Amino acid sequence: MTATLDLRDVVVLADGRPLFAPVSLTVAPGAVATVLGPSGIGKSSLLAWIGGHLAPPLAGAGHVLLDGRDVTALPAEARRIGVLFQDAALFPHLSVGGNLAFGLAADVRGRTARRAAVAAALERIGLPDAADRDPATLSGGERLRVALMRTLLSAPRAVLLDEPFAALDPATRDRIRAMTLRHLREDKIPALMVTHDAGDAAAAGGAVVRLAPPDQPSA
Amino acid sequence: MGAARRALSAAALTAVAALVLAPVLAGLAVTLAMSAGHLPALGLSGPDAGPWLRLGAQPGLAQAVALTLWTGGAAAALSLALAFAAAPALHGSRAARLLAPLIGAPHAALAVGFAFLVAPWGWLARLFSPWATGWDVPPDWPTVNDPLGLALIAGLVLKEAPFLTFVLLAALAQRPVARDLAAARALGYGPRAAWRLAVLPACWPAVRLPVMIVLAYALSAVDPALILGPTLPPTLPVLTLRWFAAGETAMVLPGAAAAVAQALLVAAAILGFLGAERLWRARLAAQAARGDRGRPGRPGRGAALVVALPAAGAFAALALWSVAGRWPFPAALPATWSAEAWGGGQGLWRAAAATAGIGALSVALALALAILWLQLAGPLARAAEAAMALPLIVPPTAFAFGLAVALLRIGLDPGWPAVVAGHLAFVFPYVLIVLAGPWRAFDPALLRAAAAVGAGPVRRLAAVRLPVMLRPLCTAAAVGFAVSASQYLPTLTLGGGRVRTLTTEAVALASGGDRRVAAAFGLLAAALPVAVYLTAQALPGAVWRNRRALRGSP
């Protein structure tokens, strides 16, 4: 199910002007590439465009390929590109288990099978008894683990990480980051992470792209 | 907080609650007593089942009850469905700002305008005649006062759908909508399913109470039902009003029983709503648990037009008729124009002054009491705040007549002081709802900084908090004014028929009388709260033109 993520000459445009020099990059299954850059240069907008979420007045140009297939023209929900947000973005009206089931792909059918899949996912992130909990009662690290598993259960072909660890305290941060990277590797999913933190890039161990102003090449 | 302070706070909150709720509670108690056959003024003392037996024997009662449930339930359900359907398209758009005037206009004014739009002789028929319909005289169609109450339902939806849409948009503004949409779409849900399953349900807690208020109002409304509703029989609130207004002592006690029955009807409907809510949530949860991505597609834009266009048409019809001279059917526009209806021959400007005066007084009182309430609010206050919404749920017929009787008993004459006290019961909860959020979100560091330079509690309130909160205070005042201006039955009964506001006059003139004058009253009744609202929106920007942080966005 996994694929290689390819970016070809990708830029984000504000009023038709590029925010940074075009980015081209290939991420292999299980690898985690990192995008670094000063704040305001458009790192998060780059991820939003790749996922299909970028809203006017911003626009993007270039191509996103999954296993050689161009998904640039597809709507977000058809791309099968998961996103991990900094604040986890759990839905407040659903329980923890409800959030996971919301993500779980619809082709897992039958109540028993779906419950089992959710229970197994909670087991994997060390929260075996959390299915009925209110997401608002979780700690920041727990929320992020649930969000990670919600994304993985949707069987994404690639995952985007939008500074997901920035709000965590340093000790939790290392642990959650290690867990996230391990799961992405285990599931052989290519991932692209945006971060301020050089430690994140080092832990990811993949290619590093520094976004540069449009007159200098991104490297 | 010390024990003394806590006791003081509890005492003050109780005093405010008693003052605000007194008219409603006293009216309810007297109505209840009358329904049990107790009315010392007529030498009657209960308990006695007679009033209920006589009520049960009234012809058309069952039909009136059925009509009330049908029109109220359908109007509330339709308004909610339209609000849910319209919110995605309106979220973040400038068009949403145009909803505010629709919400500020009294129901009665909108109902008059809607009647002028869809009546057989109305503007719609004129626009399409004779070229499309072949009509040279108005058709004999019951497009208003129809026996099924469809015109009443439409008239209620006209006002309540924009209101619920506004509430929903305000709740959406507090949520990270773009992020939630992206999260759901990244999991494979199309925009429509993402709104339905992820974004809108997260706003539901903020919408519940307003939906219950709309349901209670739609079941109990008197003025729209008088203008647009069925007549043989009418809805229960209109029937109750007829019995009380007939002046026949024989019908007063059964009327009280009908008023109590109205309250029970509302209670039953709210229970029904809570049951429907559970079913709806279970269905949504089940769909989310199945991971059912639904059909692809975007939320439509049509509902936004349905929410806004008919009300805009009603306003246009009022405006046209108020300046019409001769206007023979089926001309699309008046043959001659005339400003006569605005001349004030029917007491137009006096009614406007009364509306403004009563509104200003009840808003000033409500603001002062709400500030006192929030300033003293301990942990008790939040629970008590829910109780303050009681007047918004209790049907006006269930306490207004009883209150008039109670006033007579203690020797108070009906008149504008009684009207202001009655309006306060409705204005205060809205003012409190609008102010409570910004009050609690107020940056405590500002108050600490003030205290640190020696400012006492009074100076912290007057010199720091209130100036910084100018915008929410203005919004609360505008909302409160609109609530006061729209009151019909409390104004009628507590004013003893002598306090004439634009709303009471518009309703009186709508049935019979000069259409041009009725249109002028209706339009001014709608325009006055809107003017107050626009002023309230402009004021903070003008006062704080050199303070960017306080200007806010209008």
PDB file of C-alpha atoms in Angstrom, chain A residues 52-53 75-77 81-83 85 87 89-94 101-106 114 150-151 154, chain B residues 175 179-191 197-199 201-202 285 288-293:
ATOM      1  CA  GLY A  52      -4.498  19.466  -1.113  1.00  0.00           C
ATOM      2  CA  HIS A  53      -5.548  21.832   1.689  1.00  0.00           C
ATOM      3  CA  PRO A  75      -8.994  16.654  -4.155  1.00  0.00           C
ATOM      4  CA  ALA A  76      -7.451  16.251  -0.685  1.00  0.00           C
ATOM      5  CA  GLU A  77      -9.720  13.369   0.308  1.00  0.00           C
ATOM      6  CA  ILE A  81      -1.930  11.752   2.163  1.00  0.00           C
ATOM      7  CA  GLY A  82      -2.237  11.875   5.960  1.00  0.00           C
ATOM      8  CA  VAL A  83      -1.440  14.980   8.022  1.00  0.00           C
ATOM      9  CA  PHE A  85      -0.919  18.677  13.127  1.00  0.00           C
ATOM     10  CA  ASP A  87      -2.189  20.347  18.207  1.00  0.00           C
ATOM     11  CA  ALA A  89      -6.676  18.117  15.755  1.00  0.00           C
ATOM     12  CA  LEU A  90      -8.670  15.414  17.512  1.00  0.00           C
ATOM     13  CA  PHE A  91     -12.410  15.932  17.077  1.00  0.00           C
ATOM     14  CA  PRO A  92     -13.821  17.110  20.414  1.00  0.00           C
ATOM     15  CA  HIS A  93     -17.241  15.503  19.963  1.00  0.00           C
ATOM     16  CA  LEU A  94     -15.875  11.985  19.423  1.00  0.00           C
ATOM     17  CA  ALA A 101     -12.656   4.680  14.047  1.00  0.00           C
ATOM     18  CA  PHE A 102     -13.235   7.934  12.144  1.00  0.00           C
ATOM     19  CA  GLY A 103      -9.804   7.455  10.612  1.00  0.00           C
ATOM     20  CA  LEU A 104      -9.961   3.687  10.121  1.00  0.00           C
ATOM     21  CA  ALA A 105     -10.429   2.927   6.436  1.00  0.00           C
ATOM     22  CA  ALA A 106     -14.007   2.035   5.493  1.00  0.00           C
ATOM     23  CA  ARG A 114     -13.470  -2.373  13.456  1.00  0.00           C
ATOM     24  CA  ARG A 150      -5.827   7.898  13.531  1.00  0.00           C
ATOM     25  CA  THR A 151      -3.733   8.825  10.505  1.00  0.00           C
ATOM     26  CA  SER A 154      -6.633   5.483   7.335  1.00  0.00           C
TER      27      SER A 154
ATOM     28  CA  ARG B 175     -13.340  26.604  16.197  1.00  0.00           C
ATOM     29  CA  ARG B 179      -7.694  22.661  10.434  1.00  0.00           C
ATOM     30  CA  ASP B 180     -10.608  20.336  11.273  1.00  0.00           C
ATOM     31  CA  LEU B 181     -11.645  20.264   7.617  1.00  0.00           C
ATOM     32  CA  ALA B 182      -8.063  19.460   6.570  1.00  0.00           C
ATOM     33  CA  ALA B 183      -7.830  16.746   9.227  1.00  0.00           C
ATOM     34  CA  ALA B 184     -11.032  15.069   8.037  1.00  0.00           C
ATOM     35  CA  ARG B 185     -10.145  15.396   4.359  1.00  0.00           C
ATOM     36  CA  ALA B 186      -6.674  13.989   4.935  1.00  0.00           C
ATOM     37  CA  LEU B 187      -8.473  10.932   6.344  1.00  0.00           C
ATOM     38  CA  GLY B 188     -10.437  10.557   3.115  1.00  0.00           C
ATOM     39  CA  TYR B 189     -13.649  12.458   3.848  1.00  0.00           C
ATOM     40  CA  GLY B 190     -15.027  14.769   1.155  1.00  0.00           C
ATOM     41  CA  PRO B 191     -15.900  18.362   2.087  1.00  0.00           C
ATOM     42  CA  LEU B 197     -19.362  14.545  10.612  1.00  0.00           C
ATOM     43  CA  ALA B 198     -16.434  16.557  11.924  1.00  0.00           C
ATOM     44  CA  VAL B 199     -16.968  20.317  11.874  1.00  0.00           C
ATOM     45  CA  PRO B 201     -21.104  18.405  15.430  1.00  0.00           C
ATOM     46  CA  ALA B 202     -18.177  20.027  17.267  1.00  0.00           C
ATOM     47  CA  ALA B 285     -21.433   8.442  15.973  1.00  0.00           C
ATOM     48  CA  ALA B 288     -18.189   7.904  12.163  1.00  0.00           C
ATOM     49  CA  ALA B 289     -17.537   4.516  13.772  1.00  0.00           C
ATOM     50  CA  ARG B 290     -18.198   2.757  10.449  1.00  0.00           C
ATOM     51  CA  GLY B 291     -15.671   5.049   8.825  1.00  0.00           C
ATOM     52  CA  ASP B 292     -18.372   5.734   6.244  1.00  0.00           C
ATOM     53  CA  ARG B 293     -16.886   8.441   4.020  1.00  0.00           C
TER      54      ARG B 293
END
